[in-house]
PDB file of C-alpha atoms in Angstrom:
ATOM      1  CA  HIS A  69      66.576 -54.158 135.355  1.00 35.00           C
ATOM      2  CA  ASP A  70      64.813 -56.523 133.035  1.00 41.00           C
ATOM      3  CA  LEU A  71      64.281 -60.084 133.768  1.00 42.00           C
ATOM      4  CA  ARG A  72      66.635 -62.045 131.380  1.00 43.00           C
ATOM      5  CA  HIS A  73      65.803 -65.666 130.748  1.00 41.00           C
ATOM      6  CA  SER A  74      69.389 -66.601 131.208  1.00 43.00           C
ATOM      7  CA  SER A  75      69.459 -65.368 134.769  1.00 43.00           C
ATOM      8  CA  ALA A  76      65.909 -66.375 135.516  1.00 44.00           C
ATOM      9  CA  SER A  77      66.259 -69.977 134.424  1.00 45.00           C
ATOM     10  CA  SER A  78      69.445 -70.524 136.620  1.00 48.00           C
ATOM     11  CA  PHE A  79      67.936 -68.241 139.395  1.00 47.00           C
ATOM     12  CA  THR A  80      71.113 -66.141 139.725  1.00 52.00           C
ATOM     13  CA  GLY A  81      70.906 -62.453 140.387  1.00 53.00           C
ATOM     14  CA  ASN A  82      68.032 -60.846 142.133  1.00 65.00           C
ATOM     15  CA  ASN A  83      65.092 -63.135 142.794  1.00 84.00           C
ATOM     16  CA  THR A  84      63.323 -61.544 145.527  1.00 89.00           C
ATOM     17  CA  LEU A  85      60.497 -58.865 145.392  1.00 91.00           C
ATOM     18  CA  ALA A  86      59.600 -56.970 148.580  1.00 94.00           C
ATOM     19  CA  ILE A  87      56.669 -54.741 148.804  1.00 95.00           C
ATOM     20  CA  LYS A  88      55.483 -52.579 151.786  1.00 96.00           C
ATOM     21  CA  PHE A  89      51.729 -51.754 151.345  1.00 95.00           C
ATOM     22  CA  HIS A  90      48.631 -50.378 153.104  1.00 95.00           C
ATOM     23  CA  ALA A  91      45.346 -52.086 152.375  1.00 95.00           C
ATOM     24  CA  PRO A  92      42.499 -50.048 154.041  1.00 96.00           C
ATOM     25  CA  SER A  93      40.094 -51.963 156.255  1.00 95.00           C
ATOM     26  CA  SER A  94      37.284 -50.953 153.912  1.00 96.00           C
ATOM     27  CA  SER A  95      39.008 -52.452 150.910  1.00 96.00           C
ATOM     28  CA  SER A  96      37.375 -55.652 149.538  1.00 96.00           C
ATOM     29  CA  ARG A  97      40.450 -56.626 147.388  1.00 96.00           C
ATOM     30  CA  PHE A  98      43.529 -55.668 145.627  1.00 96.00           C
ATOM     31  CA  SER A  99      46.025 -57.367 143.300  1.00 95.00           C
ATOM     32  CA  LEU A 100      49.708 -57.609 142.269  1.00 94.00           C
ATOM     33  CA  ASN A 101      50.694 -59.273 138.904  1.00 92.00           C
ATOM     34  CA  LEU A 102      54.200 -60.175 137.860  1.00 88.00           C
ATOM     35  CA  THR A 103      54.062 -60.246 134.082  1.00 85.00           C
ATOM     36  CA  LEU A 104      56.358 -60.402 131.093  1.00 76.00           C
ATOM     37  CA  PRO A 105      57.901 -57.045 130.035  1.00 73.00           C
ATOM     38  CA  HIS A 106      55.505 -54.640 127.931  1.00 68.00           C
ATOM     39  CA  PRO A 107      54.431 -55.301 125.361  1.00 65.00           C
ATOM     40  CA  LEU A 108      55.067 -59.139 125.754  1.00 67.00           C
ATOM     41  CA  HIS A 109      52.457 -59.512 128.384  1.00 64.00           C
ATOM     42  CA  ARG A 110      49.741 -58.675 125.690  1.00 68.00           C
ATOM     43  CA  SER A 111      47.534 -56.456 127.856  1.00 73.00           C
ATOM     44  CA  TYR A 112      47.972 -58.814 130.761  1.00 74.00           C
ATOM     45  CA  ASP A 113      47.039 -61.883 128.896  1.00 82.00           C
ATOM     46  CA  ARG A 114      50.220 -63.365 130.226  1.00 84.00           C
ATOM     47  CA  ILE A 115      50.762 -63.271 133.932  1.00 90.00           C
ATOM     48  CA  LEU A 116      53.369 -65.311 135.652  1.00 90.00           C
ATOM     49  CA  PHE A 117      52.234 -64.709 139.219  1.00 93.00           C
ATOM     50  CA  HIS A 118      48.965 -63.221 140.340  1.00 96.00           C
ATOM     51  CA  PHE A 119      48.438 -62.199 144.095  1.00 97.00           C
ATOM     52  CA  ASN A 120      44.885 -61.228 145.024  1.00 97.00           C
ATOM     53  CA  PRO A 121      43.697 -61.099 148.626  1.00 97.00           C
ATOM     54  CA  ARG A 122      39.859 -60.894 148.675  1.00 97.00           C
ATOM     55  CA  GLN A 123      38.654 -59.737 152.150  1.00 96.00           C
ATOM     56  CA  PHE A 124      35.016 -60.608 151.923  1.00 95.00           C
ATOM     57  CA  GLN A 125      34.891 -63.632 149.615  1.00 93.00           C
ATOM     58  CA  LYS A 126      34.183 -66.984 151.256  1.00 93.00           C
ATOM     59  CA  GLY A 127      35.326 -65.501 154.778  1.00 93.00           C
ATOM     60  CA  GLY A 128      38.423 -64.034 153.240  1.00 96.00           C
ATOM     61  CA  GLN A 129      40.722 -65.740 150.746  1.00 97.00           C
ATOM     62  CA  LEU A 130      44.046 -65.101 149.236  1.00 97.00           C
ATOM     63  CA  VAL A 131      43.973 -66.081 145.429  1.00 98.00           C
ATOM     64  CA  ILE A 132      47.140 -67.085 143.770  1.00 98.00           C
ATOM     65  CA  ASN A 133      47.253 -67.918 140.137  1.00 97.00           C
ATOM     66  CA  ASP A 134      48.858 -67.545 136.653  1.00 95.00           C
ATOM     67  CA  LYS A 135      47.392 -66.628 133.294  1.00 93.00           C
ATOM     68  CA  GLN A 136      48.616 -68.050 129.996  1.00 89.00           C
ATOM     69  CA  ASN A 137      47.356 -66.694 126.675  1.00 84.00           C
ATOM     70  CA  THR A 138      44.010 -65.299 128.271  1.00 88.00           C
ATOM     71  CA  MET A 139      43.335 -68.444 130.351  1.00 93.00           C
ATOM     72  CA  TRP A 140      43.647 -68.294 134.088  1.00 95.00           C
ATOM     73  CA  GLY A 141      45.231 -71.465 135.691  1.00 96.00           C
ATOM     74  CA  ASN A 142      43.842 -73.404 138.554  1.00 97.00           C
ATOM     75  CA  ALA A 143      43.777 -70.900 141.387  1.00 97.00           C
ATOM     76  CA  ILE A 144      45.312 -71.682 144.890  1.00 97.00           C
ATOM     77  CA  ASN A 145      42.949 -70.307 147.645  1.00 97.00           C
ATOM     78  CA  VAL A 146      44.368 -69.778 151.158  1.00 97.00           C
ATOM     79  CA  PRO A 147      42.039 -68.639 153.866  1.00 97.00           C
ATOM     80  CA  LEU A 148      43.072 -65.118 155.114  1.00 97.00           C
ATOM     81  CA  SER A 149      42.394 -66.383 158.646  1.00 96.00           C
ATOM     82  CA  THR A 150      45.482 -68.575 158.478  1.00 96.00           C
ATOM     83  CA  MET A 151      47.792 -65.678 157.528  1.00 96.00           C
ATOM     84  CA  PRO A 152      48.979 -62.437 159.288  1.00 96.00           C
ATOM     85  CA  LEU A 153      46.566 -59.552 159.160  1.00 95.00           C
ATOM     86  CA  MET A 154      46.672 -57.633 155.831  1.00 95.00           C
ATOM     87  CA  PHE A 155      43.663 -55.223 155.686  1.00 96.00           C
ATOM     88  CA  GLY A 156      43.435 -52.305 158.081  1.00 95.00           C
ATOM     89  CA  LYS A 157      47.111 -52.381 159.236  1.00 94.00           C
ATOM     90  CA  VAL A 158      49.133 -49.143 158.878  1.00 94.00           C
ATOM     91  CA  ALA A 159      51.726 -51.265 156.800  1.00 95.00           C
ATOM     92  CA  CYS A 160      52.326 -54.676 155.771  1.00 96.00           C
ATOM     93  CA  THR A 161      55.196 -56.420 154.045  1.00 96.00           C
ATOM     94  CA  LEU A 162      54.884 -58.932 151.274  1.00 96.00           C
ATOM     95  CA  VAL A 163      57.970 -60.756 149.939  1.00 95.00           C
ATOM     96  CA  VAL A 164      57.827 -62.894 146.957  1.00 94.00           C
ATOM     97  CA  GLN A 165      60.821 -65.145 146.407  1.00 92.00           C
ATOM     98  CA  ILE A 166      61.247 -66.666 142.930  1.00 87.00           C
ATOM     99  CA  GLY A 167      63.057 -70.061 143.248  1.00 85.00           C
ATOM    100  CA  GLU A 168      63.659 -73.288 141.265  1.00 82.00           C
ATOM    101  CA  GLU A 169      60.281 -74.657 142.616  1.00 85.00           C
ATOM    102  CA  GLY A 170      58.158 -71.569 142.126  1.00 89.00           C
ATOM    103  CA  PHE A 171      56.958 -68.311 143.890  1.00 92.00           C
ATOM    104  CA  ASP A 172      57.181 -68.465 147.575  1.00 94.00           C
ATOM    105  CA  VAL A 173      54.834 -65.963 149.237  1.00 96.00           C
ATOM    106  CA  PHE A 174      55.739 -64.427 152.733  1.00 96.00           C
ATOM    107  CA  LEU A 175      53.635 -61.972 154.620  1.00 96.00           C
ATOM    108  CA  GLU A 176      55.087 -60.264 157.607  1.00 96.00           C
ATOM    109  CA  GLY A 177      57.865 -62.896 157.585  1.00 95.00           C
ATOM    110  CA  VAL A 178      55.405 -65.938 157.629  1.00 96.00           C
ATOM    111  CA  HIS A 179      55.464 -68.257 154.693  1.00 96.00           C
ATOM    112  CA  CYS A 180      51.835 -68.377 153.400  1.00 95.00           C
ATOM    113  CA  ALA A 181      51.807 -70.072 150.150  1.00 96.00           C
ATOM    114  CA  ARG A 182      53.758 -71.323 147.038  1.00 96.00           C
ATOM    115  CA  LEU A 183      52.755 -71.173 143.460  1.00 95.00           C
ATOM    116  CA  GLU A 184      54.801 -73.771 141.720  1.00 93.00           C
ATOM    117  CA  HIS A 185      56.108 -72.699 138.217  1.00 90.00           C
ATOM    118  CA  ARG A 186      53.478 -73.318 135.652  1.00 90.00           C
ATOM    119  CA  TRP A 187      55.199 -71.687 132.549  1.00 83.00           C
ATOM    120  CA  ASP A 188      57.609 -73.855 130.496  1.00 78.00           C
ATOM    121  CA  TRP A 189      61.020 -72.288 130.607  1.00 74.00           C
ATOM    122  CA  GLY A 190      61.451 -73.040 126.926  1.00 75.00           C
ATOM    123  CA  VAL A 191      58.330 -71.204 125.919  1.00 74.00           C
ATOM    124  CA  LEU A 192      59.225 -68.223 128.089  1.00 72.00           C
ATOM    125  CA  LYS A 193      62.634 -68.179 126.495  1.00 72.00           C
ATOM    126  CA  GLU A 194      61.099 -68.081 123.014  1.00 75.00           C
ATOM    127  CA  ILE A 195      58.790 -65.301 123.976  1.00 71.00           C
ATOM    128  CA  LEU A 196      61.538 -63.158 125.441  1.00 69.00           C
ATOM    129  CA  GLU A 197      63.864 -63.803 122.488  1.00 72.00           C
ATOM    130  CA  GLU A 198      61.055 -62.831 120.138  1.00 72.00           C
ATOM    131  CA  GLY A 199      60.601 -59.630 122.114  1.00 65.00           C
ATOM    132  CA  GLU A 200      64.314 -59.007 121.951  1.00 64.00           C
ATOM    133  CA  LYS A 201      64.347 -59.429 118.098  1.00 63.00           C
ATOM    134  CA  LYS A 202      61.434 -56.771 117.739  1.00 63.00           C
ATOM    135  CA  LYS A 203      63.581 -54.228 119.688  1.00 56.00           C
ATOM    136  CA  VAL A 204      66.471 -54.369 117.075  1.00 46.00           C
TER     137      VAL A 204
END
């Protein structure tokens, strides 16, 4: 089901993403990116939400960010020591709730961070509408 700007901007319909994952204890990092639909994300130059736990960087950091037209925003860095264990567990559950304020991040049911919306809804609407025109 494609994200449509009308339902996204009013926050109706599905607005929660839940992922169960395994990050080996030997893994240094992984990432999850929420983007515009292909090809509108332009080879990942447009990322609405970037989730990137880095186990060995600065004592362990979760980096959350966005990317607009090849430029990364100001990252939010959360120490992994303040969150439930992610690396080396058999399974871990990540929930991202998209709300009016932004992206709320829950790990194992614990609220860990929020990335406030940084994309202008008008700009997103124009990008999505342009993409729809190209499909016709």
